[in-house]
PDB file of C-alpha atoms and ligand atoms in Angstrom:
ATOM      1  CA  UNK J   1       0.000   0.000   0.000  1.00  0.00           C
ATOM      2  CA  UNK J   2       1.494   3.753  -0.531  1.00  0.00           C
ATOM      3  CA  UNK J   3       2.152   5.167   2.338  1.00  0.00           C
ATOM      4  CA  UNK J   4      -0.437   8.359   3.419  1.00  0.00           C
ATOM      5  CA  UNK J   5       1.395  11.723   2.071  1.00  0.00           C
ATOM      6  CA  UNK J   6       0.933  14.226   4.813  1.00  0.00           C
ATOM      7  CA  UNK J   7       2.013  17.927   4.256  1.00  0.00           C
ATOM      8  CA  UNK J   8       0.594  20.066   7.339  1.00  0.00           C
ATOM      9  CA  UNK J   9       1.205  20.095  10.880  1.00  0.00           C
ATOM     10  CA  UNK J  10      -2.670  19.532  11.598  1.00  0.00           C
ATOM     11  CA  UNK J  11      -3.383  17.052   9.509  1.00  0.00           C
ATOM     12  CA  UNK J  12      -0.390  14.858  11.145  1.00  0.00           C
ATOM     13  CA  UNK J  13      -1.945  15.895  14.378  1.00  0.00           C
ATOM     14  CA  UNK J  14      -5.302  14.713  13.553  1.00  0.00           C
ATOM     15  CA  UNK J  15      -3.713  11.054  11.821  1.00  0.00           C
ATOM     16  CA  UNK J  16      -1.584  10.699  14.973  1.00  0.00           C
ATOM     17  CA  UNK J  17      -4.046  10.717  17.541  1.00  0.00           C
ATOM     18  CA  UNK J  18      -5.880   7.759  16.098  1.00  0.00           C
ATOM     19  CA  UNK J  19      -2.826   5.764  15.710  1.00  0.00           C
ATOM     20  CA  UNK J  20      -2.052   2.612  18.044  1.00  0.00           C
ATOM     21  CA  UNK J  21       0.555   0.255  18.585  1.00  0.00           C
ATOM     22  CA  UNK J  22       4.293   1.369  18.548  1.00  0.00           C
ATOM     23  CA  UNK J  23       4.999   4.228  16.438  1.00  0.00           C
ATOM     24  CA  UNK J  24       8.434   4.587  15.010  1.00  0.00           C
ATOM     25  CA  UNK J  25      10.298   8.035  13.082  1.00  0.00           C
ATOM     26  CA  UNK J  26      12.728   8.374  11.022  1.00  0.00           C
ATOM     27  CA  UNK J  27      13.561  11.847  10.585  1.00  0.00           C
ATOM     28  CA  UNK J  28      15.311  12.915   7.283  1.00  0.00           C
ATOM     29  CA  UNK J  29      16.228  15.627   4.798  1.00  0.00           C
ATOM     30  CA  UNK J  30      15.048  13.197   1.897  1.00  0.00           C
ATOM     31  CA  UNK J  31      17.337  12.513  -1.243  1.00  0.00           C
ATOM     32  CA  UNK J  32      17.154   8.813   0.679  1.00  0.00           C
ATOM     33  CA  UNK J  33      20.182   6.250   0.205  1.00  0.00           C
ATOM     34  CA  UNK J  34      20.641   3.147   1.246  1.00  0.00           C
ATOM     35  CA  UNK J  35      21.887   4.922   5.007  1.00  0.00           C
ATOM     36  CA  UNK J  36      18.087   6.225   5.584  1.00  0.00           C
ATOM     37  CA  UNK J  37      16.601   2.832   4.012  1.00  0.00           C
ATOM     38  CA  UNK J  38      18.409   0.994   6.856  1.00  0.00           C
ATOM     39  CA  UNK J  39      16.955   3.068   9.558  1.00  0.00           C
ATOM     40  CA  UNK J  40      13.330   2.397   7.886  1.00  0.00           C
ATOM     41  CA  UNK J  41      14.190  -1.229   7.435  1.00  0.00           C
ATOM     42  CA  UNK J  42      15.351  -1.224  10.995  1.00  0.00           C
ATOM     43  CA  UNK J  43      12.105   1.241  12.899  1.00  0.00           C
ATOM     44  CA  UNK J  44      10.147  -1.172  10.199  1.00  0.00           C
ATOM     45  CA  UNK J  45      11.329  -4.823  12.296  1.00  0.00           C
ATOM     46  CA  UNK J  46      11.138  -2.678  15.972  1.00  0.00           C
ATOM     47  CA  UNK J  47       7.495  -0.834  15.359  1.00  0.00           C
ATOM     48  CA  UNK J  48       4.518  -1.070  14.370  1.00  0.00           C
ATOM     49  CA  UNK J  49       3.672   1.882  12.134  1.00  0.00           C
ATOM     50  CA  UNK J  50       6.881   3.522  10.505  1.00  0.00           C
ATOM     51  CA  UNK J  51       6.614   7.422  10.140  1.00  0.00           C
ATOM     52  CA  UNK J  52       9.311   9.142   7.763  1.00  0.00           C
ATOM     53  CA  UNK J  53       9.585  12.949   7.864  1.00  0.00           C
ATOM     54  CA  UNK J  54      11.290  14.567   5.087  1.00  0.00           C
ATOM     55  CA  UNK J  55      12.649  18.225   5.793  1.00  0.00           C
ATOM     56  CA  UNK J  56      15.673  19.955   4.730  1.00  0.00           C
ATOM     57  CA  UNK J  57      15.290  22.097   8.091  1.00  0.00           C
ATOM     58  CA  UNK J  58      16.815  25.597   6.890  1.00  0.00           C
ATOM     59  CA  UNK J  59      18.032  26.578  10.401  1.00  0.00           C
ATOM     60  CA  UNK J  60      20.803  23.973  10.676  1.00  0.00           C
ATOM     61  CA  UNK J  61      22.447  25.492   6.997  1.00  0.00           C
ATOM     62  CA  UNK J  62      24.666  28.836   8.308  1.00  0.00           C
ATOM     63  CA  UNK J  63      24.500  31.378   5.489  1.00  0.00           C
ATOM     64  CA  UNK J  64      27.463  30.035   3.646  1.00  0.00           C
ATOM     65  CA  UNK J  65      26.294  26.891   3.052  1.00  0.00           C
ATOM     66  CA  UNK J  66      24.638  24.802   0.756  1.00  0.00           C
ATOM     67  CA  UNK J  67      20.956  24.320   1.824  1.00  0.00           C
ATOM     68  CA  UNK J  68      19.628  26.246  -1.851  1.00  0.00           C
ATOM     69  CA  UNK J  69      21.752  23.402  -3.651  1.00  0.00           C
ATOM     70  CA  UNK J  70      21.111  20.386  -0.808  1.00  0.00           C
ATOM     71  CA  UNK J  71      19.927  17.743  -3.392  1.00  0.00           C
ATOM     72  CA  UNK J  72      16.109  16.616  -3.473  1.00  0.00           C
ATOM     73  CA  UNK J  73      14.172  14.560  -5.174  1.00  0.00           C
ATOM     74  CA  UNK J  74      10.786  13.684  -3.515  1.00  0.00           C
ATOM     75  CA  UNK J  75       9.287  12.050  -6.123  1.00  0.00           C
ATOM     76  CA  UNK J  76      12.224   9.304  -5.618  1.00  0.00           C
ATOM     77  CA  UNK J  77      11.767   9.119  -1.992  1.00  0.00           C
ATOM     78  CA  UNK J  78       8.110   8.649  -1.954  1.00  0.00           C
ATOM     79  CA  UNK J  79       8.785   5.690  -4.828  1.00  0.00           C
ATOM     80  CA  UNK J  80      11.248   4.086  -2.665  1.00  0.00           C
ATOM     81  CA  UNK J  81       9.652   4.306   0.916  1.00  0.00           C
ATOM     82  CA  UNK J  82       6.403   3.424  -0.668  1.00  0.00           C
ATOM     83  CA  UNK J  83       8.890  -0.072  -1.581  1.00  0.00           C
ATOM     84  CA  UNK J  84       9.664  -0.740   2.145  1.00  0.00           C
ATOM     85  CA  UNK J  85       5.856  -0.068   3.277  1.00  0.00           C
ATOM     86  CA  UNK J  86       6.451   2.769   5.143  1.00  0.00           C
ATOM     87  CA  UNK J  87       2.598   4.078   6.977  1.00  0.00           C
ATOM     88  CA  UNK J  88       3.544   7.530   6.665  1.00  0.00           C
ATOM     89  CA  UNK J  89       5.326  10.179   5.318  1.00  0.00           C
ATOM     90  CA  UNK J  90       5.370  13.541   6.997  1.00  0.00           C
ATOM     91  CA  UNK J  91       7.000  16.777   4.911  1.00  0.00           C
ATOM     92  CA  UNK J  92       5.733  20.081   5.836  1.00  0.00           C
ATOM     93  CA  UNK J  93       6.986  23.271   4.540  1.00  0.00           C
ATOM     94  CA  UNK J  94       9.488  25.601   5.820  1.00  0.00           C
ATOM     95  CA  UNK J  95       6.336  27.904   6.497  1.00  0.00           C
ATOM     96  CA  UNK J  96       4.838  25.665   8.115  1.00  0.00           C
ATOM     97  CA  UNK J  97       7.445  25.023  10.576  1.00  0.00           C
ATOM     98  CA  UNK J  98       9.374  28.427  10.997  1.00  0.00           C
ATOM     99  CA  UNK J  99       6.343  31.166   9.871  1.00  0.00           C
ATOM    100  CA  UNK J 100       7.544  34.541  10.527  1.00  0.00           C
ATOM    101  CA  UNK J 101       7.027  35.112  14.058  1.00  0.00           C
ATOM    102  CA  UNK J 102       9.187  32.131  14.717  1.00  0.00           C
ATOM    103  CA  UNK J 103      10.931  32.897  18.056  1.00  0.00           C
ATOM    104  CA  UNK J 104      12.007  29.571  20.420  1.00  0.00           C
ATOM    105  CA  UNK J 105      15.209  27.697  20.145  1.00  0.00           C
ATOM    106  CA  UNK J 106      16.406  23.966  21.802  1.00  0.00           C
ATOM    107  CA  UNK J 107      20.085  24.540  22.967  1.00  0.00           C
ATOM    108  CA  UNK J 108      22.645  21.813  24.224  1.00  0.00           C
ATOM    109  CA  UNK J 109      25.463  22.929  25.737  1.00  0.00           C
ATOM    110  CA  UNK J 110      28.785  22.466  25.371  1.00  0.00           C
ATOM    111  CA  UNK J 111      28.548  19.072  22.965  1.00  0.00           C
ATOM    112  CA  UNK J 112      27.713  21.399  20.340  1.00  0.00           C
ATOM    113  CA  UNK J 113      30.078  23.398  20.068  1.00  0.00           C
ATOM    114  CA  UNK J 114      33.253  20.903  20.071  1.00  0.00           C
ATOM    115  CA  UNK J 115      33.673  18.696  17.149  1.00  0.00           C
ATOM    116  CA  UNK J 116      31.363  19.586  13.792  1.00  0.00           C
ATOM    117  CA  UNK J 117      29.940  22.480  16.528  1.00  0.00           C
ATOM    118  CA  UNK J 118      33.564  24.272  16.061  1.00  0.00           C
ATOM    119  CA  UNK J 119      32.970  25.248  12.298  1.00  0.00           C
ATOM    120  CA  UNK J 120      29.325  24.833  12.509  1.00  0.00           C
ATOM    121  CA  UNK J 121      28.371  26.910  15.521  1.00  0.00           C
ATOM    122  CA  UNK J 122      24.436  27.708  15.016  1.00  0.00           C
ATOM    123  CA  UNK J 123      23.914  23.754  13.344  1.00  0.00           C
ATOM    124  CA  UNK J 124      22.856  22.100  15.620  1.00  0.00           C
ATOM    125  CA  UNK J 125      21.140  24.523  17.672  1.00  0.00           C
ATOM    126  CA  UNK J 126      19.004  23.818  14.644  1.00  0.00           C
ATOM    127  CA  UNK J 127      18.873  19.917  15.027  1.00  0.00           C
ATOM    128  CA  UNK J 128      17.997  20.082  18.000  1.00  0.00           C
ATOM    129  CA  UNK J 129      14.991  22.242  17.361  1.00  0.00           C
ATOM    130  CA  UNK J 130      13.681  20.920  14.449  1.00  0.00           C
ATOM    131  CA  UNK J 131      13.702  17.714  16.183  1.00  0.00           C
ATOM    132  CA  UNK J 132      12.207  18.962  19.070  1.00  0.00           C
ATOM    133  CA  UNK J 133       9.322  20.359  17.312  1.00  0.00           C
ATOM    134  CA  UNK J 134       9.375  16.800  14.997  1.00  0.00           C
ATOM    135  CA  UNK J 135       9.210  15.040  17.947  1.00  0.00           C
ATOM    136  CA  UNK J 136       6.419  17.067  19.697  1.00  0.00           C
ATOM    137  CA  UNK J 137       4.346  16.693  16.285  1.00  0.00           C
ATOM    138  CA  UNK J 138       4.749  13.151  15.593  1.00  0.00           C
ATOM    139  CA  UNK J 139       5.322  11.752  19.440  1.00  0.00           C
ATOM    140  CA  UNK J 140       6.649   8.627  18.316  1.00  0.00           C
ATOM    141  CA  UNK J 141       7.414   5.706  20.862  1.00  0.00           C
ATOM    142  CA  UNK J 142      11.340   5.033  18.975  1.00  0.00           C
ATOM    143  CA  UNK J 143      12.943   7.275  16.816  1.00  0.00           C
ATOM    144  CA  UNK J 144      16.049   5.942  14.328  1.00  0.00           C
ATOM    145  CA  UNK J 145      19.297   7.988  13.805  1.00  0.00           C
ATOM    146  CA  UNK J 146      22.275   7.103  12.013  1.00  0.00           C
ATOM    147  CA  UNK J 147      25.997   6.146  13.634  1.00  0.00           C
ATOM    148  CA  UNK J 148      27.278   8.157  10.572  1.00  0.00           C
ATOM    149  CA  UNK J 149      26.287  12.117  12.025  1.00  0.00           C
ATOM    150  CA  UNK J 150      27.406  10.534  15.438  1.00  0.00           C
ATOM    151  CA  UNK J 151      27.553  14.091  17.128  1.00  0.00           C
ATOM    152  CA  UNK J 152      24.331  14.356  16.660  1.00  0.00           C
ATOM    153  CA  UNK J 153      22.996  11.371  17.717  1.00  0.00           C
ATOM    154  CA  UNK J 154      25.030  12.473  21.165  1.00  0.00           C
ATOM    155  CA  UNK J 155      23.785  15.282  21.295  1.00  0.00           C
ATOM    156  CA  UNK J 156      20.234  14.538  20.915  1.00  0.00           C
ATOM    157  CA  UNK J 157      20.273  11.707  23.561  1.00  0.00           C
ATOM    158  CA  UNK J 158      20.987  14.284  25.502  1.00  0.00           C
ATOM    159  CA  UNK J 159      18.197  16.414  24.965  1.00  0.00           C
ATOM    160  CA  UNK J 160      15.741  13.694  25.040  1.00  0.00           C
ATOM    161  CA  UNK J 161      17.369  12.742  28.533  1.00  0.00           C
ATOM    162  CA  UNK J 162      17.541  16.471  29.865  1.00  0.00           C
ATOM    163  CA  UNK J 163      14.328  17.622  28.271  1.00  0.00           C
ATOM    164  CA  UNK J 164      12.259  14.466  29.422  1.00  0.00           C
ATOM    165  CA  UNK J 165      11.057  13.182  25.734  1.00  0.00           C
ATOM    166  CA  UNK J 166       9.616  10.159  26.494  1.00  0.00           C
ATOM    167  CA  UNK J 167      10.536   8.771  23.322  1.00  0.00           C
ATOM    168  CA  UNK J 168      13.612   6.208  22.687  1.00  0.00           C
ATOM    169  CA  UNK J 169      16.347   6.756  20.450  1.00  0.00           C
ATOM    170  CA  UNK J 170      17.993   3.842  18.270  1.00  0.00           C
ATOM    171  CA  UNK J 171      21.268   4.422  17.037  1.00  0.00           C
ATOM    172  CA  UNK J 172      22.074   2.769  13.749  1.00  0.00           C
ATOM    173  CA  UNK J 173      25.407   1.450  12.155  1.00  0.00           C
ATOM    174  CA  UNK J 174      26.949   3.938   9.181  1.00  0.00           C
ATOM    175  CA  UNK J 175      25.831   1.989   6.048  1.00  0.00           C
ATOM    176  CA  UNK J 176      28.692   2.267   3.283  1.00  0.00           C
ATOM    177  CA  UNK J 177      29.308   1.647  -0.324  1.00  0.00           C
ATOM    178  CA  UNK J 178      31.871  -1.618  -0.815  1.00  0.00           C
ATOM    179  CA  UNK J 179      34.853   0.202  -1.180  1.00  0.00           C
ATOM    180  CA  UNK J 180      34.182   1.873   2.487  1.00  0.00           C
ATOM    181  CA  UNK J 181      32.815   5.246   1.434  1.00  0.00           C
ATOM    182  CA  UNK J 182      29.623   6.024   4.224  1.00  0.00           C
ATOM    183  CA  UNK J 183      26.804   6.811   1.823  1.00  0.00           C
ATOM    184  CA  UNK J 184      25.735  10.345   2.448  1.00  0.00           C
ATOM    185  CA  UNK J 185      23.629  12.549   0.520  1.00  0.00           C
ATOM    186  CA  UNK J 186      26.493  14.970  -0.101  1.00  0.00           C
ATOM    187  CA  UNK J 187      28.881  12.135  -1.890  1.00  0.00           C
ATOM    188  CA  UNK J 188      26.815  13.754  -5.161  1.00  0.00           C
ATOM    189  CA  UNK J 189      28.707  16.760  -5.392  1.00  0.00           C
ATOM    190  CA  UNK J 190      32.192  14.711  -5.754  1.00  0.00           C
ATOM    191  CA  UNK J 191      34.226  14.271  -8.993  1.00  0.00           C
ATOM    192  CA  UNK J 192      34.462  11.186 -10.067  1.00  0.00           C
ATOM    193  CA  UNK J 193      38.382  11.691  -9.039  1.00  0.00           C
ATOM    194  CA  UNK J 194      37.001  13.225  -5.727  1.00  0.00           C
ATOM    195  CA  UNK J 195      34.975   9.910  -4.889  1.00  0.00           C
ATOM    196  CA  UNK J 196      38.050   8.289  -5.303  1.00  0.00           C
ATOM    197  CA  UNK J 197      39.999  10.596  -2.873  1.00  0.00           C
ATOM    198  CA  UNK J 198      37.141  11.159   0.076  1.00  0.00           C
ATOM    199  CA  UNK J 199      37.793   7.162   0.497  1.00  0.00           C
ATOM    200  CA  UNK J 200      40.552   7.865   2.685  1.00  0.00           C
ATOM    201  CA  UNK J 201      38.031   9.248   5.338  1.00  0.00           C
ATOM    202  CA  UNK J 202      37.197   5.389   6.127  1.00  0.00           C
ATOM    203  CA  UNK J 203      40.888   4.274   4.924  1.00  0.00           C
ATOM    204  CA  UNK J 204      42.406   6.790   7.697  1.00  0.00           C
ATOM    205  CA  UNK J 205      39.917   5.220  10.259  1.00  0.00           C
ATOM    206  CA  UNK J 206      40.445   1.601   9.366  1.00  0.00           C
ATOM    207  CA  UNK J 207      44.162   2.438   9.609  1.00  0.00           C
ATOM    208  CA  UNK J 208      43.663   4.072  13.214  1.00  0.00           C
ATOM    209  CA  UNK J 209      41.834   0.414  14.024  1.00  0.00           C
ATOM    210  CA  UNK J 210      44.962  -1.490  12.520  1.00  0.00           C
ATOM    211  CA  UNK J 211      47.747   0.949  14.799  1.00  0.00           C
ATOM    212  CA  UNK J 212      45.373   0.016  18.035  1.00  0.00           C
ATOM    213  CA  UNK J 213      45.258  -3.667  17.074  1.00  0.00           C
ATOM    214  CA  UNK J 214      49.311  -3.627  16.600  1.00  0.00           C
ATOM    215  CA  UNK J 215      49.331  -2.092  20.371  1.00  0.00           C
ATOM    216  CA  UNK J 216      49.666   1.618  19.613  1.00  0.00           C
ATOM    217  CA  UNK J 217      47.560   3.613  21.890  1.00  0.00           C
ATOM    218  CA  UNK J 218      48.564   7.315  21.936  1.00  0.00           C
ATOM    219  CA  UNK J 219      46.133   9.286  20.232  1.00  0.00           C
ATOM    220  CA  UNK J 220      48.626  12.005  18.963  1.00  0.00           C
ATOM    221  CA  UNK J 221      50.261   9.648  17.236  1.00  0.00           C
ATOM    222  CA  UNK J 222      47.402   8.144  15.930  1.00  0.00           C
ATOM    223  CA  UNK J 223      46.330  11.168  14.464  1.00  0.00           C
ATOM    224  CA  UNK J 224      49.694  12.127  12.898  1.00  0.00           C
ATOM    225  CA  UNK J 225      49.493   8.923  10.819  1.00  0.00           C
ATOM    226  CA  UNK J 226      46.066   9.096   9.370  1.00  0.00           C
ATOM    227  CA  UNK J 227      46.355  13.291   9.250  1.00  0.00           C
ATOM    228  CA  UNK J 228      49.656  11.803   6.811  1.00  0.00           C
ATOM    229  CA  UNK J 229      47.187   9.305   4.596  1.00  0.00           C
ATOM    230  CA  UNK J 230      44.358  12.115   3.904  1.00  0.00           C
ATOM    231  CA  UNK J 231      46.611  14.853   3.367  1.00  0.00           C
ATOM    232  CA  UNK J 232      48.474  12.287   0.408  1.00  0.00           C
ATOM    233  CA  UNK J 233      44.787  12.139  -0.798  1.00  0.00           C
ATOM    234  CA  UNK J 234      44.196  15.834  -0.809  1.00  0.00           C
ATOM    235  CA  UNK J 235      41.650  16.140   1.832  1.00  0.00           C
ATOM    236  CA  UNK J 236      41.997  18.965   3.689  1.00  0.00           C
ATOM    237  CA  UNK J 237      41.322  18.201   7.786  1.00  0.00           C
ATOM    238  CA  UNK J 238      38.390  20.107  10.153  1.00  0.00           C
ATOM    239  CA  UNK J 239      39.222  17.884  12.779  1.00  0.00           C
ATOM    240  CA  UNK J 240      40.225  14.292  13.988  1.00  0.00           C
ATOM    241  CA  UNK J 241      39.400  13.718  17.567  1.00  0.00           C
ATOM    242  CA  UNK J 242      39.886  10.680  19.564  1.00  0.00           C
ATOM    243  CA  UNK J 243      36.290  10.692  21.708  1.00  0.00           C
ATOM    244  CA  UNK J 244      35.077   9.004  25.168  1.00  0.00           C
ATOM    245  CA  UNK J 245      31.679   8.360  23.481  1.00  0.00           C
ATOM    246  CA  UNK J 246      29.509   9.611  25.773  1.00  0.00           C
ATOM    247  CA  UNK J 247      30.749  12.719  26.888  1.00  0.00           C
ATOM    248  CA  UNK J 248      32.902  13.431  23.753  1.00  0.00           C
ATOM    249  CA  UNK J 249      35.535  14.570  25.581  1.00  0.00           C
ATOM    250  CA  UNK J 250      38.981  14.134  23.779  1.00  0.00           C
ATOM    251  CA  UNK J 251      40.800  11.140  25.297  1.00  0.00           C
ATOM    252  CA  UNK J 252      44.879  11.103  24.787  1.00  0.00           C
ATOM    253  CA  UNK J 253      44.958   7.245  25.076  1.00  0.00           C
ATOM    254  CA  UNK J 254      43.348   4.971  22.646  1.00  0.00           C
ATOM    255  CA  UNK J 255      40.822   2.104  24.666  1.00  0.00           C
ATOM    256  CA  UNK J 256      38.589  -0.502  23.377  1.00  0.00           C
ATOM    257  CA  UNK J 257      35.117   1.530  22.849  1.00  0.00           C
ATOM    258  CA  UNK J 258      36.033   4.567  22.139  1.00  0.00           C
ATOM    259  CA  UNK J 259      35.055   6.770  19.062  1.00  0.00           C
ATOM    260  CA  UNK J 260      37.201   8.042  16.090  1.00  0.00           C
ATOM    261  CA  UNK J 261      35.521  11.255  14.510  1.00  0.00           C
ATOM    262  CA  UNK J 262      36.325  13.181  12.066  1.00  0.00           C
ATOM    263  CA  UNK J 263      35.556  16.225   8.994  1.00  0.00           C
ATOM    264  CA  UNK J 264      37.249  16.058   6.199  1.00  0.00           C
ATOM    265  CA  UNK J 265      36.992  18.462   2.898  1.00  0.00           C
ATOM    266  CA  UNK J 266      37.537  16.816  -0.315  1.00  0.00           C
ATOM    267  CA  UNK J 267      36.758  18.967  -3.615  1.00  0.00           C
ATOM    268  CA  UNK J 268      34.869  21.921  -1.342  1.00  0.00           C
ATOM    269  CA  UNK J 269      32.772  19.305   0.522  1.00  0.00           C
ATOM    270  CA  UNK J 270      32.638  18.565   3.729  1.00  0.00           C
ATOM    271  CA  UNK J 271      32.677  15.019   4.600  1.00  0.00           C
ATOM    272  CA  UNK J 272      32.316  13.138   8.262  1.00  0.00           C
ATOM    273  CA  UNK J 273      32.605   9.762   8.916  1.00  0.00           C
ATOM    274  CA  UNK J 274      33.911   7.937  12.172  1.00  0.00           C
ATOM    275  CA  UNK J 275      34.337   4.585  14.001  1.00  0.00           C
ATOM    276  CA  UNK J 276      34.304   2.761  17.597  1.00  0.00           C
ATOM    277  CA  UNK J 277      37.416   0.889  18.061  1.00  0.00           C
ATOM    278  CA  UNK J 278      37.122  -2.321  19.343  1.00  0.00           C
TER     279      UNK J 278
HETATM  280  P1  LIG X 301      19.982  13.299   6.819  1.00  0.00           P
HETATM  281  O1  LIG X 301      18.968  13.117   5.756  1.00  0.00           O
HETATM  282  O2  LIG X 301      21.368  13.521   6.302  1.00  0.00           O
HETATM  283  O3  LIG X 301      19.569  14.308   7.870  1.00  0.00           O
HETATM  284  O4  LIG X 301      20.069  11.916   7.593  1.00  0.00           O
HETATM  285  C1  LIG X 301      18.925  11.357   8.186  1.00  0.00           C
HETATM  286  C2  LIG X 301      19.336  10.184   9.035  1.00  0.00           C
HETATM  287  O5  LIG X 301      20.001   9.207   8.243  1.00  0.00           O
HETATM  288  C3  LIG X 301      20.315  10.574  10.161  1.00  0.00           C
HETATM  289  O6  LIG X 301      19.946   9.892  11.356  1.00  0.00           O
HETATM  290  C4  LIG X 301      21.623  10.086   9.634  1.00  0.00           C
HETATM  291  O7  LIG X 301      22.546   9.759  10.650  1.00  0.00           O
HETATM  292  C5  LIG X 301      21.201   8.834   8.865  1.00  0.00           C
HETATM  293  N1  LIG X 301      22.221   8.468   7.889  1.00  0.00           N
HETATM  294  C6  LIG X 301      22.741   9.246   6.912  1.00  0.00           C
HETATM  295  N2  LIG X 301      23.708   8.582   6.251  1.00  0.00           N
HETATM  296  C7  LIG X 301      23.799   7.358   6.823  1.00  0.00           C
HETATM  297  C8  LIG X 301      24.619   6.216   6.598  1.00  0.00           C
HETATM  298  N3  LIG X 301      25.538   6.174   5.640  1.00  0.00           N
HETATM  299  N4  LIG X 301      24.433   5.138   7.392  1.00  0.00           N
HETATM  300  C9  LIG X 301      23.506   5.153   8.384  1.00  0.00           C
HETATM  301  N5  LIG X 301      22.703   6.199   8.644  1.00  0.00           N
HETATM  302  C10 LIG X 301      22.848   7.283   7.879  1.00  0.00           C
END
């Protein structure tokens, strides 16, 4: 069956409050890869009615970004979500969701502004609202989020847990092509030539596995030896940080568990990517 098209805030109202059973979200900014699809496949096993939005949500782009050039194609989306039997897909318009007298903002501290939050100081200020209101329009019982923005799936745990949301959050595993590129929607905008160079994002992380596994543990020189393998591959570095998951605080010693983040531009995009070393 196609799943119900809903484009206004009231009308999702109105559909939700009849709804029973577990509800499940997956919010996106549509042009869907295989990444999203494995969050729907994954609400789809854990709940019993699967709720996509689909919202480029302006207030996360700063100004010199690329939110007029973000990709879409809706059409697509609907095609391929209507595939996987999703119940419902939510996408309202930016009017909808910021009209003009738009004044009230979610803020996390400090875990926004280290990591993607040091060149991106207003994004997630904007995740976190737009989720916020998402979550207060849809009230699902689970929500699915992606491994691969895993600052934000941080820092929204943390909001749900400070701000009460009752709902649960499901991290999901990053979802990459075969040579080890994590699928993102921004991966359009490279060169054939700078497809082939972003792969040292996940080369430079499997490396940092391989230096734990051979007993190296210092995370300085860690990062000197995968900062060597992107720079040969042109990518030019926003950060590498060595992460206590929970807290994100930078840890100078390697352990079992902990995360390996990092931003990376190849041919004027930004890319992110990161592992847990085990
Ligand atoms: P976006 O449309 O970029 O806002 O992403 C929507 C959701 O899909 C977020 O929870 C992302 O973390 C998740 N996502 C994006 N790319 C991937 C990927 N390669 N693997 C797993 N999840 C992903």
């Amino acid at each position: 069956m196609k799943p119900k098209l809903i484009n206004s805030i009231e009308e999702m109202f109105a559909i939700r409050k009849h709804l029973t059973g577990v509800i499940g979200f997956v919010p996106t900014m549509g042009f869907l890869h295989e990444g999203h699809l494995s969050l729907v496949r994954e609400a789809k096993k854990q709940t019993d009615i699967v709720i996509v939005s689909i919202f480029v949500n302006p207030t996360q782009f700063s100004a010199n970004e690329d939110l007029s050039e973000y990709p879409r194609n809706i059409e697509r989306d609907i095609e391929l979500l209507t595939d996987l039997e999703v119940d419902h897909i939510f996408f309202p318009t930016d009017e909808q969701m910021y009209p003009e007298d738009y004044k009230t903002w979610v803020d996390v501290d400090k875990i926004t502004q280290v990591l993607c939050g040091r060149s991106r100081p207003t994004h997630f200020r904007g995740v976190t609202t737009i989720v916020t209101k998402l979550m207060n329009i849809i009230d699902p019982d689970i929500m699915f989020m992606g491994e691969k923005d895993f600052q934000q799936l941080v820092v929204l745990r943390q909001m749900a847990k400070d701000l009460n949301f009752r709902t649960k959050i499901v991290g999901c595993s990053i979802v990459r092509e075969k040579d080890g590129l994590a699928l993102s929607s921004r991966n359009k905008y490279l060169s054939p030539d700078g497809r082939k160079k972003a792969l040292c994002l996940n080369k430079s992380l499997l490396l940092a596995q391989k230096l734990f596994s051979g007993n190296v543990v210092s995370s300085n020189k860690i990062i000197s030896h995968m900062t060597d393998l992107i720079e040969d591959n042109e990518g030019i570095i926003d950060y590498i940080e060595v992460l206590e998951p929970k807290t994100l605080e930078h840890i100078p010693e390697l352990i079992s568990g902990c995360r390996i983040a990092l931003a990376v531009v190849v041919e004027n995009t930004r890319l992110i990517d990161n592992i847990k070393i085990v």
